[in-house]
mmCIF file of C-alpha atoms in Angstrom:
data_model
loop_
_atom_site.group_PDB
_atom_site.id
_atom_site.type_symbol
_atom_site.label_atom_id
_atom_site.label_comp_id
_atom_site.label_asym_id
_atom_site.label_seq_id
_atom_site.Cartn_x
_atom_site.Cartn_y
_atom_site.Cartn_z
ATOM 1 C CA MET A 1 -0.050 -0.192 0.070
ATOM 2 C CA GLY A 2 3.159 2.104 0.166
ATOM 3 C CA ASP A 3 2.540 5.425 1.651
ATOM 4 C CA LYS A 4 -1.050 5.908 0.901
ATOM 5 C CA PRO A 5 -3.097 7.406 3.542
ATOM 6 C CA GLU A 6 -5.570 5.090 5.192
ATOM 7 C CA VAL A 7 -9.636 5.735 4.694
ATOM 8 C CA LEU A 8 -12.227 3.738 6.314
ATOM 9 C CA ILE A 9 -15.608 3.148 4.801
ATOM 10 C CA ALA A 10 -18.092 2.088 6.941
ATOM 11 C CA GLY A 11 -20.663 -0.262 5.071
ATOM 12 C CA THR A 12 -20.369 -2.548 2.077
ATOM 13 C CA GLY A 13 -23.321 -1.895 -0.297
ATOM 14 C CA ALA A 14 -23.901 0.242 -3.282
ATOM 15 C CA LEU A 15 -22.468 3.737 -2.356
ATOM 16 C CA ALA A 16 -19.691 2.421 -0.081
ATOM 17 C CA CYS A 17 -18.597 0.118 -2.856
ATOM 18 C CA VAL A 18 -18.295 2.939 -5.335
ATOM 19 C CA PHE A 19 -16.469 5.072 -3.084
ATOM 20 C CA ALA A 20 -14.095 2.222 -1.937
ATOM 21 C CA TRP A 21 -13.274 1.668 -5.840
ATOM 22 C CA ARG A 22 -12.423 5.497 -6.098
ATOM 23 C CA LEU A 23 -10.753 6.202 -3.143
ATOM 24 C CA SER A 24 -8.279 2.640 -3.770
ATOM 25 C CA ALA A 25 -6.253 4.653 -6.244
ATOM 26 C CA VAL A 26 -5.208 7.199 -3.926
ATOM 27 C CA ALA A 27 -5.829 5.480 -0.406
ATOM 28 C CA SER A 28 -5.268 2.269 1.407
ATOM 29 C CA VAL A 29 -9.225 1.754 2.250
ATOM 30 C CA VAL A 30 -10.552 -1.098 4.470
ATOM 31 C CA MET A 31 -14.451 -1.536 4.310
ATOM 32 C CA LEU A 32 -16.330 -2.160 7.712
ATOM 33 C CA GLY A 33 -19.571 -3.980 7.417
ATOM 34 C CA ASN A 34 -21.798 -6.526 8.874
ATOM 35 C CA TRP A 35 -22.912 -8.243 5.471
ATOM 36 C CA ARG A 36 -20.686 -10.845 5.738
ATOM 37 C CA GLU A 37 -21.329 -12.087 2.203
ATOM 38 C CA ALA A 38 -20.228 -8.847 0.940
ATOM 39 C CA VAL A 39 -17.229 -8.623 3.451
ATOM 40 C CA GLU A 40 -16.219 -12.452 1.984
ATOM 41 C CA ALA A 41 -16.780 -11.632 -1.584
ATOM 42 C CA ILE A 42 -14.640 -8.248 -1.206
ATOM 43 C CA GLU A 43 -11.565 -10.050 0.723
ATOM 44 C CA ARG A 44 -11.735 -12.818 -1.964
ATOM 45 C CA GLY A 45 -11.949 -10.824 -5.141
ATOM 46 C CA GLY A 46 -12.189 -7.040 -4.645
ATOM 47 C CA VAL A 47 -14.669 -4.311 -5.456
ATOM 48 C CA ARG A 48 -16.491 -4.938 -8.704
ATOM 49 C CA VAL A 49 -18.306 -1.877 -10.564
ATOM 50 C CA ASP A 50 -19.863 -1.874 -13.527
ATOM 51 C CA THR A 51 -19.576 1.534 -15.333
ATOM 52 C CA ALA A 52 -20.673 2.916 -18.977
ATOM 53 C CA GLY A 53 -16.983 1.460 -19.905
ATOM 54 C CA GLY A 54 -16.985 -1.545 -18.584
ATOM 55 C CA GLN A 55 -16.563 -3.545 -15.114
ATOM 56 C CA VAL A 56 -13.556 -2.337 -12.864
ATOM 57 C CA VAL A 57 -12.347 -4.104 -9.825
ATOM 58 C CA ALA A 58 -10.361 -2.633 -6.850
ATOM 59 C CA GLN A 59 -8.403 -4.633 -4.409
ATOM 60 C CA VAL A 60 -9.279 -3.197 -0.777
ATOM 61 C CA ARG A 61 -9.668 -4.697 2.599
ATOM 62 C CA ALA A 62 -12.850 -5.482 4.424
ATOM 63 C CA ARG A 63 -13.794 -6.481 8.110
ATOM 64 C CA VAL A 64 -16.608 -7.175 10.376
ATOM 65 C CA ASP A 65 -14.545 -6.519 13.288
ATOM 66 C CA PRO A 66 -13.753 -3.304 14.137
ATOM 67 C CA GLY A 67 -11.044 -4.256 16.172
ATOM 68 C CA ALA A 68 -9.356 -5.836 13.105
ATOM 69 C CA VAL A 69 -9.385 -2.132 11.256
ATOM 70 C CA GLY A 70 -6.901 -0.712 13.661
ATOM 71 C CA GLN A 71 -6.679 3.181 14.223
ATOM 72 C CA THR A 72 -8.020 5.389 11.476
ATOM 73 C CA ARG A 73 -7.687 9.025 10.832
ATOM 74 C CA TRP A 74 -10.412 9.089 7.926
ATOM 75 C CA ALA A 75 -13.758 7.492 8.130
ATOM 76 C CA LEU A 76 -16.553 7.823 5.371
ATOM 77 C CA VAL A 77 -20.257 6.220 6.857
ATOM 78 C CA LEU A 78 -22.130 4.871 3.824
ATOM 79 C CA VAL A 79 -24.564 2.659 5.817
ATOM 80 C CA LYS A 80 -28.199 2.752 5.710
ATOM 81 C CA SER A 81 -29.639 5.453 8.329
ATOM 82 C CA TYR A 82 -30.682 2.695 10.522
ATOM 83 C CA GLN A 83 -27.572 1.277 11.306
ATOM 84 C CA THR A 84 -25.885 4.709 12.077
ATOM 85 C CA ALA A 85 -25.844 4.182 15.764
ATOM 86 C CA ARG A 86 -24.138 1.054 15.286
ATOM 87 C CA VAL A 87 -21.597 2.392 13.465
ATOM 88 C CA ALA A 88 -20.832 5.039 15.673
ATOM 89 C CA ARG A 89 -20.265 2.643 18.509
ATOM 90 C CA GLN A 90 -17.978 0.532 16.217
ATOM 91 C CA LEU A 91 -15.955 3.797 15.109
ATOM 92 C CA GLY A 92 -15.444 4.501 19.032
ATOM 93 C CA LYS A 93 -13.229 1.643 18.927
ATOM 94 C CA CYS A 94 -10.880 2.280 15.674
ATOM 95 C CA LEU A 95 -11.236 6.232 15.137
ATOM 96 C CA ALA A 96 -7.831 7.910 15.915
ATOM 97 C CA SER A 97 -7.780 10.675 18.398
ATOM 98 C CA ASP A 98 -7.475 13.067 15.688
ATOM 99 C CA GLY A 99 -9.963 11.229 13.452
ATOM 100 C CA LEU A 100 -12.771 12.643 11.321
ATOM 101 C CA VAL A 101 -15.800 11.142 10.269
ATOM 102 C CA LEU A 102 -17.762 12.104 7.053
ATOM 103 C CA THR A 103 -20.968 10.928 6.755
ATOM 104 C CA LEU A 104 -22.855 11.073 3.370
ATOM 105 C CA GLN A 105 -26.356 9.032 4.096
ATOM 106 C CA ASN A 106 -29.713 9.747 3.091
ATOM 107 C CA GLY A 107 -32.380 11.287 5.523
ATOM 108 C CA LEU A 108 -32.075 13.038 8.761
ATOM 109 C CA GLY A 109 -30.385 12.529 12.036
ATOM 110 C CA ASN A 110 -27.180 10.866 10.904
ATOM 111 C CA ARG A 111 -24.875 13.567 12.007
ATOM 112 C CA GLU A 112 -26.606 13.638 15.296
ATOM 113 C CA ALA A 113 -25.957 9.962 15.866
ATOM 114 C CA LEU A 114 -22.281 10.078 14.920
ATOM 115 C CA GLU A 115 -21.871 13.202 17.283
ATOM 116 C CA VAL A 116 -21.502 10.645 20.189
ATOM 117 C CA LEU A 117 -17.868 10.671 18.720
ATOM 118 C CA GLY A 118 -17.581 14.321 19.495
ATOM 119 C CA LYS A 119 -19.215 17.206 17.473
ATOM 120 C CA ASP A 120 -16.409 18.401 16.133
ATOM 121 C CA ARG A 121 -14.974 15.087 14.720
ATOM 122 C CA VAL A 122 -18.226 14.574 12.340
ATOM 123 C CA VAL A 123 -18.553 16.511 8.821
ATOM 124 C CA GLN A 124 -21.662 16.284 7.001
ATOM 125 C CA GLY A 125 -21.727 16.156 3.195
ATOM 126 C CA VAL A 126 -24.456 15.485 0.482
ATOM 127 C CA THR A 127 -23.797 13.235 -2.543
ATOM 128 C CA THR A 128 -25.606 12.608 -5.947
ATOM 129 C CA VAL A 129 -23.598 9.646 -6.732
ATOM 130 C CA GLY A 130 -26.021 6.708 -7.605
ATOM 131 C CA ALA A 131 -25.203 2.934 -7.475
ATOM 132 C CA THR A 132 -27.101 -0.225 -7.133
ATOM 133 C CA VAL A 133 -26.289 -3.415 -5.551
ATOM 134 C CA LEU A 134 -25.981 -6.598 -8.136
ATOM 135 C CA GLY A 135 -24.576 -8.831 -5.640
ATOM 136 C CA PRO A 136 -22.102 -9.093 -2.616
ATOM 137 C CA GLY A 137 -19.103 -6.417 -3.468
ATOM 138 C CA HIS A 138 -20.806 -6.137 -6.890
ATOM 139 C CA VAL A 139 -22.603 -2.631 -7.938
ATOM 140 C CA ARG A 140 -23.369 -0.721 -10.940
ATOM 141 C CA LEU A 141 -22.540 2.980 -11.022
ATOM 142 C CA SER A 142 -25.740 4.744 -12.205
ATOM 143 C CA ALA A 143 -25.444 8.545 -11.479
ATOM 144 C CA ASP A 144 -21.908 9.824 -11.435
ATOM 145 C CA GLY A 145 -22.957 12.827 -9.306
ATOM 146 C CA ARG A 146 -21.487 15.638 -7.090
ATOM 147 C CA VAL A 147 -19.896 15.380 -3.153
ATOM 148 C CA HIS A 148 -21.056 18.407 -1.376
ATOM 149 C CA LEU A 149 -19.147 19.287 1.794
ATOM 150 C CA ALA A 150 -19.373 22.165 4.636
ATOM 151 C CA ARG A 151 -16.092 23.971 5.262
ATOM 152 C CA GLN A 152 -15.033 22.528 8.742
ATOM 153 C CA ALA A 153 -11.828 22.790 10.592
ATOM 154 C CA GLY A 154 -9.506 19.497 9.495
ATOM 155 C CA VAL A 155 -11.685 18.634 6.340
ATOM 156 C CA GLU A 156 -9.407 19.840 3.938
ATOM 157 C CA PRO A 157 -7.153 16.825 3.588
ATOM 158 C CA LEU A 158 -9.898 14.606 3.093
ATOM 159 C CA ALA A 159 -11.728 16.420 0.648
ATOM 160 C CA GLU A 160 -8.328 16.619 -1.324
ATOM 161 C CA LEU A 161 -8.231 12.833 -1.584
ATOM 162 C CA LEU A 162 -11.808 12.740 -2.710
ATOM 163 C CA ASP A 163 -10.955 15.229 -5.319
ATOM 164 C CA GLN A 164 -7.557 13.236 -6.336
ATOM 165 C CA ALA A 165 -10.031 10.146 -6.425
ATOM 166 C CA GLY A 166 -11.942 11.782 -8.991
ATOM 167 C CA PHE A 167 -15.112 12.981 -7.162
ATOM 168 C CA ALA A 168 -16.555 16.129 -8.593
ATOM 169 C CA LEU A 169 -16.295 18.036 -5.388
ATOM 170 C CA ALA A 170 -18.313 21.217 -4.149
ATOM 171 C CA TRP A 171 -18.230 23.597 -1.251
ATOM 172 C CA ILE A 172 -21.121 24.558 0.331
ATOM 173 C CA ASP A 173 -21.777 27.362 3.115
ATOM 174 C CA ASP A 174 -25.406 26.348 3.816
ATOM 175 C CA LEU A 175 -25.287 22.668 3.721
ATOM 176 C CA GLU A 176 -28.460 22.387 5.795
ATOM 177 C CA SER A 177 -30.193 23.573 2.679
ATOM 178 C CA LEU A 178 -28.604 21.294 0.420
ATOM 179 C CA VAL A 179 -29.544 18.672 3.066
ATOM 180 C CA TRP A 180 -33.516 19.414 2.968
ATOM 181 C CA GLY A 181 -33.286 19.863 -1.019
ATOM 182 C CA LYS A 182 -32.101 16.278 -1.175
ATOM 183 C CA LEU A 183 -34.972 15.290 1.237
ATOM 184 C CA VAL A 184 -37.506 16.804 -1.227
ATOM 185 C CA ALA A 185 -36.624 14.351 -3.730
ATOM 186 C CA SER A 186 -36.033 11.347 -1.469
ATOM 187 C CA ALA A 187 -39.252 11.993 0.346
ATOM 188 C CA SER A 188 -41.353 12.135 -2.705
ATOM 189 C CA ILE A 189 -39.902 9.654 -5.089
ATOM 190 C CA ASN A 190 -38.108 6.752 -2.903
ATOM 191 C CA PRO A 191 -41.468 5.586 -1.167
ATOM 192 C CA LEU A 192 -43.812 5.865 -3.936
ATOM 193 C CA THR A 193 -41.232 3.743 -5.992
ATOM 194 C CA ALA A 194 -40.813 1.312 -3.497
ATOM 195 C CA LEU A 195 -44.391 0.953 -2.701
ATOM 196 C CA LEU A 196 -45.536 0.590 -6.694
ATOM 197 C CA GLN A 197 -42.493 -1.309 -7.883
ATOM 198 C CA VAL A 198 -41.399 0.983 -10.531
ATOM 199 C CA PRO A 199 -38.354 3.118 -11.332
ATOM 200 C CA ASN A 200 -38.146 6.518 -10.709
ATOM 201 C CA GLY A 201 -39.458 7.884 -14.160
ATOM 202 C CA GLU A 202 -42.648 5.592 -14.240
ATOM 203 C CA LEU A 203 -44.065 8.051 -11.249
ATOM 204 C CA LEU A 204 -44.218 10.805 -14.159
ATOM 205 C CA GLU A 205 -46.324 8.416 -16.157
ATOM 206 C CA ARG A 206 -48.887 7.925 -13.551
ATOM 207 C CA PRO A 207 -51.135 10.965 -13.034
ATOM 208 C CA ALA A 208 -52.068 9.713 -9.413
ATOM 209 C CA ALA A 209 -48.495 8.884 -8.626
ATOM 210 C CA ALA A 210 -47.320 12.335 -9.921
ATOM 211 C CA ALA A 211 -49.824 13.905 -7.932
ATOM 212 C CA LEU A 212 -48.679 12.159 -5.018
ATOM 213 C CA MET A 213 -45.237 12.833 -5.738
ATOM 214 C CA ASP A 214 -45.826 16.678 -6.288
ATOM 215 C CA ALA A 215 -47.927 16.791 -2.954
ATOM 216 C CA ALA A 216 -45.027 14.857 -0.705
ATOM 217 C CA ALA A 217 -42.479 17.400 -1.694
ATOM 218 C CA ARG A 218 -44.596 20.736 -1.404
ATOM 219 C CA GLU A 219 -45.179 19.113 2.300
ATOM 220 C CA VAL A 220 -41.639 18.922 2.719
ATOM 221 C CA ALA A 221 -40.729 22.479 1.543
ATOM 222 C CA GLU A 222 -43.530 23.737 3.993
ATOM 223 C CA VAL A 223 -41.865 21.958 6.923
ATOM 224 C CA ALA A 224 -38.348 23.471 5.667
ATOM 225 C CA ARG A 225 -40.033 27.102 5.477
ATOM 226 C CA ALA A 226 -41.704 26.417 9.034
ATOM 227 C CA ARG A 227 -38.327 25.649 10.531
ATOM 228 C CA GLY A 228 -36.439 28.417 8.830
ATOM 229 C CA THR A 229 -34.342 26.304 6.159
ATOM 230 C CA ARG A 230 -33.911 27.809 2.988
ATOM 231 C CA LEU A 231 -34.225 25.455 -0.139
ATOM 232 C CA PRO A 232 -31.789 25.508 -3.016
ATOM 233 C CA PHE A 233 -34.651 25.830 -5.160
ATOM 234 C CA GLU A 234 -38.012 27.805 -5.993
ATOM 235 C CA ASP A 235 -40.229 25.213 -6.504
ATOM 236 C CA ALA A 236 -40.335 21.859 -4.525
ATOM 237 C CA GLY A 237 -42.927 20.120 -6.942
ATOM 238 C CA GLU A 238 -40.797 20.903 -10.012
ATOM 239 C CA TYR A 239 -37.437 20.001 -8.565
ATOM 240 C CA ALA A 240 -39.063 16.629 -7.668
ATOM 241 C CA ALA A 241 -40.590 16.159 -10.888
ATOM 242 C CA GLU A 242 -37.376 16.772 -12.704
ATOM 243 C CA VAL A 243 -35.143 14.408 -10.395
ATOM 244 C CA ALA A 244 -37.387 11.638 -11.282
ATOM 245 C CA ARG A 245 -37.270 12.859 -15.401
ATOM 246 C CA SER A 246 -33.095 12.986 -14.898
ATOM 247 C CA SER A 247 -33.069 9.427 -13.181
ATOM 248 C CA ALA A 248 -35.925 7.868 -15.213
ATOM 249 C CA GLY A 249 -34.290 4.506 -15.365
ATOM 250 C CA ASN A 250 -33.169 4.242 -11.997
ATOM 251 C CA SER A 251 -34.506 2.221 -8.846
ATOM 252 C CA SER A 252 -34.448 3.823 -5.749
ATOM 253 C CA SER A 253 -32.342 2.916 -3.159
ATOM 254 C CA MET A 254 -35.608 2.149 -1.031
ATOM 255 C CA LEU A 255 -37.205 0.126 -3.966
ATOM 256 C CA GLN A 256 -34.235 -1.905 -4.149
ATOM 257 C CA ASP A 257 -34.213 -2.281 -0.060
ATOM 258 C CA VAL A 258 -37.936 -3.493 -0.695
ATOM 259 C CA ARG A 259 -37.271 -6.074 -3.490
ATOM 260 C CA ARG A 260 -34.203 -7.880 -1.369
ATOM 261 C CA GLY A 261 -36.972 -7.759 1.857
ATOM 262 C CA SER A 262 -34.327 -5.459 3.735
ATOM 263 C CA GLU A 263 -35.217 -2.778 6.077
ATOM 264 C CA THR A 264 -35.442 0.587 4.538
ATOM 265 C CA GLU A 265 -34.683 4.222 5.336
ATOM 266 C CA ILE A 266 -38.247 5.402 5.636
ATOM 267 C CA ASP A 267 -37.867 6.614 9.458
ATOM 268 C CA ALA A 268 -35.014 8.847 8.514
ATOM 269 C CA ILE A 269 -36.942 10.164 5.416
ATOM 270 C CA ASN A 270 -40.424 10.548 5.376
ATOM 271 C CA GLY A 271 -40.669 9.645 9.086
ATOM 272 C CA ALA A 272 -38.324 12.220 9.911
ATOM 273 C CA VAL A 273 -40.410 14.841 7.959
ATOM 274 C CA ALA A 274 -43.499 13.757 9.826
ATOM 275 C CA SER A 275 -42.010 14.344 13.418
ATOM 276 C CA GLU A 276 -40.458 17.370 12.023
ATOM 277 C CA ALA A 277 -43.594 18.833 10.989
ATOM 278 C CA ALA A 278 -45.411 17.950 14.149
ATOM 279 C CA ARG A 279 -42.729 19.609 15.933
ATOM 280 C CA VAL A 280 -43.021 23.039 13.881
ATOM 281 C CA GLY A 281 -46.944 22.593 13.782
ATOM 282 C CA VAL A 282 -47.148 22.227 9.893
ATOM 283 C CA PRO A 283 -49.371 19.434 8.640
ATOM 284 C CA ALA A 284 -47.818 16.704 6.621
ATOM 285 C CA PRO A 285 -50.510 13.800 5.770
ATOM 286 C CA VAL A 286 -48.977 12.689 2.407
ATOM 287 C CA ASN A 287 -45.577 12.093 4.209
ATOM 288 C CA ARG A 288 -47.123 10.423 6.921
ATOM 289 C CA THR A 289 -49.040 8.321 5.318
ATOM 290 C CA LEU A 290 -46.325 7.092 2.803
ATOM 291 C CA TRP A 291 -44.211 6.362 6.302
ATOM 292 C CA GLN A 292 -46.884 4.213 7.545
ATOM 293 C CA LEU A 293 -47.361 2.251 4.094
ATOM 294 C CA VAL A 294 -43.478 1.415 3.620
ATOM 295 C CA ARG A 295 -43.280 0.761 7.128
ATOM 296 C CA ALA A 296 -46.178 -2.088 6.480
ATOM 297 C CA LEU A 297 -44.694 -3.489 3.791
ATOM 298 C CA ARG A 298 -42.478 -5.461 6.456
ATOM 299 C CA ARG A 299 -41.791 -5.943 9.749
ATOM 300 C CA GLU A 300 -38.748 -3.423 10.463
ATOM 301 C CA SER A 301 -36.091 -5.519 12.219
ATOM 302 C CA GLY A 302 -32.182 -5.455 12.076
ATOM 303 C CA GLY A 303 -30.923 -5.529 8.287
ATOM 304 C CA THR A 304 -27.692 -5.435 7.129
ATOM 305 C CA ASP A 305 -25.386 -2.451 6.245
ATOM 306 C CA GLU A 306 -25.743 -2.951 2.533
#
C-alpha cells in the first residue's frame, strides 16, 4: 500500500463500493460492514463496479470486526440510516484521536447519531452519486454525481483525497439547505417507487403517482420553510419531477431495499419529515401516510449495512 493514507469506509453496499473503488487509487481502503457475504466477496476478489466503460475491480480490505481495523484518521459513513448508531459505536473503537468522520448518508439524524464521537469530529456532506447493488461486493454505477461538503476544521485533507480520487467536489456554505433539498426528492420519489415497484421515471407516467409525488415534495418544502431552512430551488414540486425525469431509469435505493426484503430508510426520510412537521406545527399527511405504508410492507427489524 506504500505511503497511501488509510481511509475507513463504514458499509459494504452500493455507495460504499463506489467510494472504495475510486478512493483505492489514492488511499489504502478498508471497508467495515456486517453483511458477511459482501465482506467475504470483497476479501476474495475485491470490489467490482460496472460502469458505462465496462467492469472495474479494486482490491481493498474488508472486515466485520472493528477491532481488526486499527486506528484510522479518516472514516466515511455510507451505511443505511438505521445502522448509524451501531456504526458510531464501532468507530469509537477504531477512530484515531485526531480522526474525522464524514457522513454522506440519506435522510435526517445521521450526523446527530455520530456526534457521540465528538461534535467537532463529524462532517456532514451530501452526494448525488448513485449506484445499484448487483450482488455481494458487486455494484453498478448509475449516477456519477457530486460530493458537497461543508467547510470545517480539518476536512481539507479528506476533501483533497476525494478530489484526487475523481469525485466532483463542491463546497457549500449552507449545507442544511442542500440536505433538505435532497430530502425533498427522497421523500417524494423513494417511497412511491418502493410501494408501486417502479423506476423513478414511471411516477411521471401515472397521474395519481405524479400528484402524490408533487404533494409530498411541497409538504417537505413547507416544513423546511417553517423551521427556517432555505431550499436551493424555488419550486419543490418541479424539482422532484425534474429529479424523477433525470433519473428515469433508476431504481431508488428504497425500491432496491424492498425488493431484497431489507429494512428501509423510511424512518429517516418521510418519518423524519412527519416528526419535524409535528414539531413546527405544519401538517404533513402525505409524508406521514407514505411513512406508514412503507413500514407496513414488512416488519422492520435489523438489516445489513448494505
